[in-house]
Coordinates of C-alpha atoms in Angstrom, one line a residue:
M1 CA -165.8 22.7 -25.4
T2 CA -165.6 25.9 -23.5
A3 CA -163.4 28.8 -24.4
S4 CA -161.3 28.5 -21.3
F5 CA -160.7 24.8 -21.9
R6 CA -159.6 25.5 -25.5
A7 CA -157.2 28.2 -24.2
L8 CA -155.7 25.6 -21.8
L9 CA -155.1 23.1 -24.5
A10 CA -153.5 25.8 -26.7
G11 CA -151.1 26.7 -23.8
L12 CA -150.1 23.1 -23.3
A13 CA -149.4 22.7 -27.0
I14 CA -147.2 25.8 -27.1
G15 CA -145.3 24.5 -24.0
A16 CA -144.7 21.1 -25.5
A17 CA -143.2 22.8 -28.5
L18 CA -140.8 24.9 -26.5
V19 CA -139.5 22.0 -24.3
P20 CA -137.2 20.4 -27.0
A21 CA -135.7 23.8 -27.9
A22 CA -134.9 24.5 -24.2
A23 CA -133.4 21.1 -23.8
A24 CA -131.2 21.7 -26.8
D25 CA -130.0 25.0 -25.4
L26 CA -129.2 23.3 -22.1
G27 CA -127.3 20.5 -23.8
S28 CA -125.0 23.0 -25.6
A29 CA -124.1 24.9 -22.4
P30 CA -120.6 24.2 -21.0
A31 CA -120.5 21.8 -18.0
P32 CA -119.8 23.3 -14.6
I33 CA -116.1 23.3 -13.5
A34 CA -115.5 20.6 -10.9
Y35 CA -114.3 22.0 -7.5
A36 CA -110.6 21.5 -6.7
A37 CA -109.0 22.3 -3.4
P38 CA -106.3 24.9 -3.4
A39 CA -102.8 23.4 -3.7
Q40 CA -100.9 23.5 -0.4
P41 CA -97.6 25.4 -0.7
L42 CA -94.4 23.7 0.0
S43 CA -93.1 24.4 3.5
F44 CA -90.0 26.6 3.5
V45 CA -88.9 24.9 6.8
S46 CA -88.3 21.2 6.5
E47 CA -87.6 20.3 10.2
L48 CA -87.1 21.8 13.7
R49 CA -84.8 20.2 16.2
I50 CA -84.0 20.8 19.9
G51 CA -81.8 18.9 22.2
G52 CA -78.8 19.0 24.5
A53 CA -75.2 17.9 24.7
V54 CA -72.2 17.4 27.0
Q55 CA -69.5 20.0 26.3
D56 CA -66.3 18.2 25.3
P57 CA -65.8 15.6 28.1
G58 CA -62.3 15.5 29.4
S59 CA -61.3 18.9 28.2
A60 CA -61.0 22.1 30.3
E61 CA -64.6 23.1 29.3
G62 CA -65.9 19.7 30.2
K63 CA -64.4 19.3 33.7
A64 CA -64.2 22.8 35.1
R65 CA -65.2 22.7 38.8
G66 CA -68.3 24.6 39.7
F67 CA -69.4 25.1 36.1
S68 CA -72.1 23.2 34.1
T69 CA -70.8 21.5 31.0
E70 CA -74.2 21.1 29.4
N71 CA -75.5 22.7 26.2
V72 CA -79.0 23.5 25.0
N73 CA -79.2 23.2 21.2
G74 CA -81.7 24.2 18.6
E75 CA -81.6 24.2 14.8
V76 CA -83.8 24.8 11.8
L77 CA -83.4 22.7 8.6
L78 CA -84.8 24.3 5.5
A79 CA -86.4 22.4 2.5
K80 CA -84.1 21.1 -0.1
P81 CA -83.6 23.6 -2.9
V82 CA -83.7 21.0 -5.6
I83 CA -86.0 17.9 -5.9
F84 CA -85.1 14.8 -7.9
Q85 CA -87.6 11.9 -8.5
D86 CA -84.7 9.4 -8.2
P87 CA -84.1 8.8 -4.4
F88 CA -80.4 8.0 -5.2
W89 CA -79.7 11.5 -6.6
Q90 CA -82.0 13.1 -4.1
A91 CA -79.8 11.9 -1.2
F92 CA -77.0 14.1 -2.5
I93 CA -79.0 17.3 -2.1
P94 CA -78.5 18.7 1.4
R95 CA -80.9 20.8 3.5
P96 CA -79.6 24.3 4.5
T97 CA -79.2 24.4 8.2
V98 CA -78.9 27.1 10.8
G99 CA -78.6 26.5 14.6
G100 CA -77.1 27.5 17.9
S101 CA -75.9 26.0 21.1
Y102 CA -75.9 27.7 24.5
N103 CA -73.7 26.5 27.3
T104 CA -75.6 26.8 30.6
G105 CA -72.4 27.2 32.6
G106 CA -70.9 30.2 30.8
R107 CA -68.5 28.2 28.7
T108 CA -68.3 28.5 24.9
S109 CA -71.6 29.0 23.1
Y110 CA -71.9 29.2 19.4
A111 CA -74.1 29.7 16.3
Y112 CA -73.6 27.7 13.1
L113 CA -74.6 27.7 9.4
G114 CA -74.2 24.9 6.9
A115 CA -75.8 21.9 5.1
T116 CA -77.2 18.6 6.4
W117 CA -77.3 15.4 4.3
T118 CA -79.7 12.7 5.4
V119 CA -79.6 9.1 4.2
E120 CA -82.0 6.3 5.3
I121 CA -80.5 2.9 6.4
L122 CA -82.1 -0.2 4.8
P123 CA -85.5 1.5 4.1
E124 CA -86.9 -1.7 2.6
T125 CA -86.0 -3.7 5.7
L126 CA -86.4 -1.1 8.5
G127 CA -89.4 0.7 7.0
H128 CA -87.8 4.2 6.4
R129 CA -87.3 4.6 10.1
V130 CA -83.5 4.6 10.7
F131 CA -81.3 7.3 9.2
I132 CA -78.0 9.0 9.5
D133 CA -77.2 12.7 9.2
G134 CA -74.0 14.4 8.2
F135 CA -73.4 18.2 8.6
F136 CA -70.7 20.5 7.4
G137 CA -70.4 24.2 7.8
G138 CA -69.0 27.0 10.0
A139 CA -69.6 28.2 13.5
A140 CA -69.0 31.6 15.2
H141 CA -68.4 31.4 19.0
N142 CA -67.8 33.4 22.1
G143 CA -65.0 31.2 23.4
Y144 CA -61.3 32.0 24.0
T145 CA -59.1 32.8 21.0
G146 CA -56.0 34.3 22.6
P147 CA -52.6 32.8 23.4
K148 CA -52.5 29.4 25.0
A149 CA -50.4 30.6 27.9
T150 CA -53.2 32.9 29.1
T151 CA -56.2 30.7 28.6
P152 CA -58.8 31.3 31.3
Y153 CA -59.6 28.5 33.7
G154 CA -62.4 26.3 32.3
F155 CA -62.0 27.3 28.6
N156 CA -60.4 25.5 25.6
T157 CA -58.0 27.4 23.5
L158 CA -59.8 27.7 20.2
G159 CA -57.4 29.9 18.3
C160 CA -59.9 31.9 16.2
S161 CA -63.5 32.4 15.2
P162 CA -65.3 31.3 13.1
L163 CA -64.4 27.6 13.2
F164 CA -65.3 24.7 10.9
R165 CA -68.1 22.5 12.2
E166 CA -68.7 18.8 11.4
A167 CA -71.6 16.8 12.9
A168 CA -73.2 13.4 12.6
A169 CA -76.4 11.9 14.0
L170 CA -78.0 8.4 14.1
G171 CA -81.8 8.8 14.2
Y172 CA -85.0 6.8 14.5
R173 CA -88.4 8.1 13.2
L174 CA -91.0 7.5 15.9
T175 CA -93.9 8.7 13.6
E176 CA -94.2 10.4 10.3
H177 CA -93.3 13.7 12.0
W178 CA -91.3 12.9 15.2
S179 CA -87.8 11.5 15.4
I180 CA -85.0 11.1 18.0
M181 CA -81.3 11.3 17.4
A182 CA -77.9 10.6 19.1
T183 CA -75.5 13.3 18.0
V184 CA -71.8 14.1 17.9
E185 CA -70.2 17.3 16.7
H186 CA -66.7 18.7 16.4
M187 CA -65.5 22.3 15.8
S188 CA -61.9 23.4 15.1
N189 CA -60.0 25.7 12.9
A190 CA -58.2 23.0 10.9
G191 CA -54.8 24.4 11.8
L192 CA -55.5 27.7 10.2
C193 CA -54.8 29.5 13.5
A194 CA -52.0 29.2 16.1
N195 CA -54.0 27.1 18.6
N196 CA -56.5 24.4 17.6
R197 CA -57.8 22.6 20.7
G198 CA -61.3 22.6 19.3
L199 CA -64.5 21.2 20.9
T200 CA -66.2 17.8 20.6
N201 CA -69.6 17.5 22.1
F202 CA -72.0 14.5 22.5
G203 CA -75.7 14.6 22.9
G204 CA -79.2 14.0 21.6
K205 CA -82.0 15.7 19.8
L206 CA -85.7 15.6 19.2
G207 CA -86.9 16.5 15.7
Y208 CA -90.2 17.5 14.2
T209 CA -90.6 17.2 10.4
F210 CA -93.2 19.2 8.5

């Protein structure tokens, strides 16, 4: 047996002795941490809506000759500030809402702030597609607030600003994100000012839910 061959055998023996120790060290090492995707933050904005409405049909603002009675409306619905696991109690939590409506014919335009409650209609039967909305809040406007006797042509006598605003919608979810709604809204001062003709508008909206 040559010297080189004896050296090779000795090296193999030493390597075989070291393998179990190395394996033991590896077995005691902590397992690598599994990868986890970063959690997606909750969206501050719940839904965006845009639409149009007819300005109080039958009133001075709705039948003024030579003026458009159409409104362009947009609103932002924020996420609910409180989340309940029970859908019954969750329905009582509104979404803070801010919006505005611009009259294309120079009649009364306004901005509003309040809360929107949304309730699904027969979700087990209709597949969570049909819903109703209710809104309550206040609206600041640029309409006429002076004496009734001097009301400009084509304007309603609104008495004061801001006004109370109530609104309702019947909606249908086209997809997970898109929905359409038929809407009605009313604004008045609830008799707190001398004149209270108010505004009642009818229209529709398209909504995108995040």
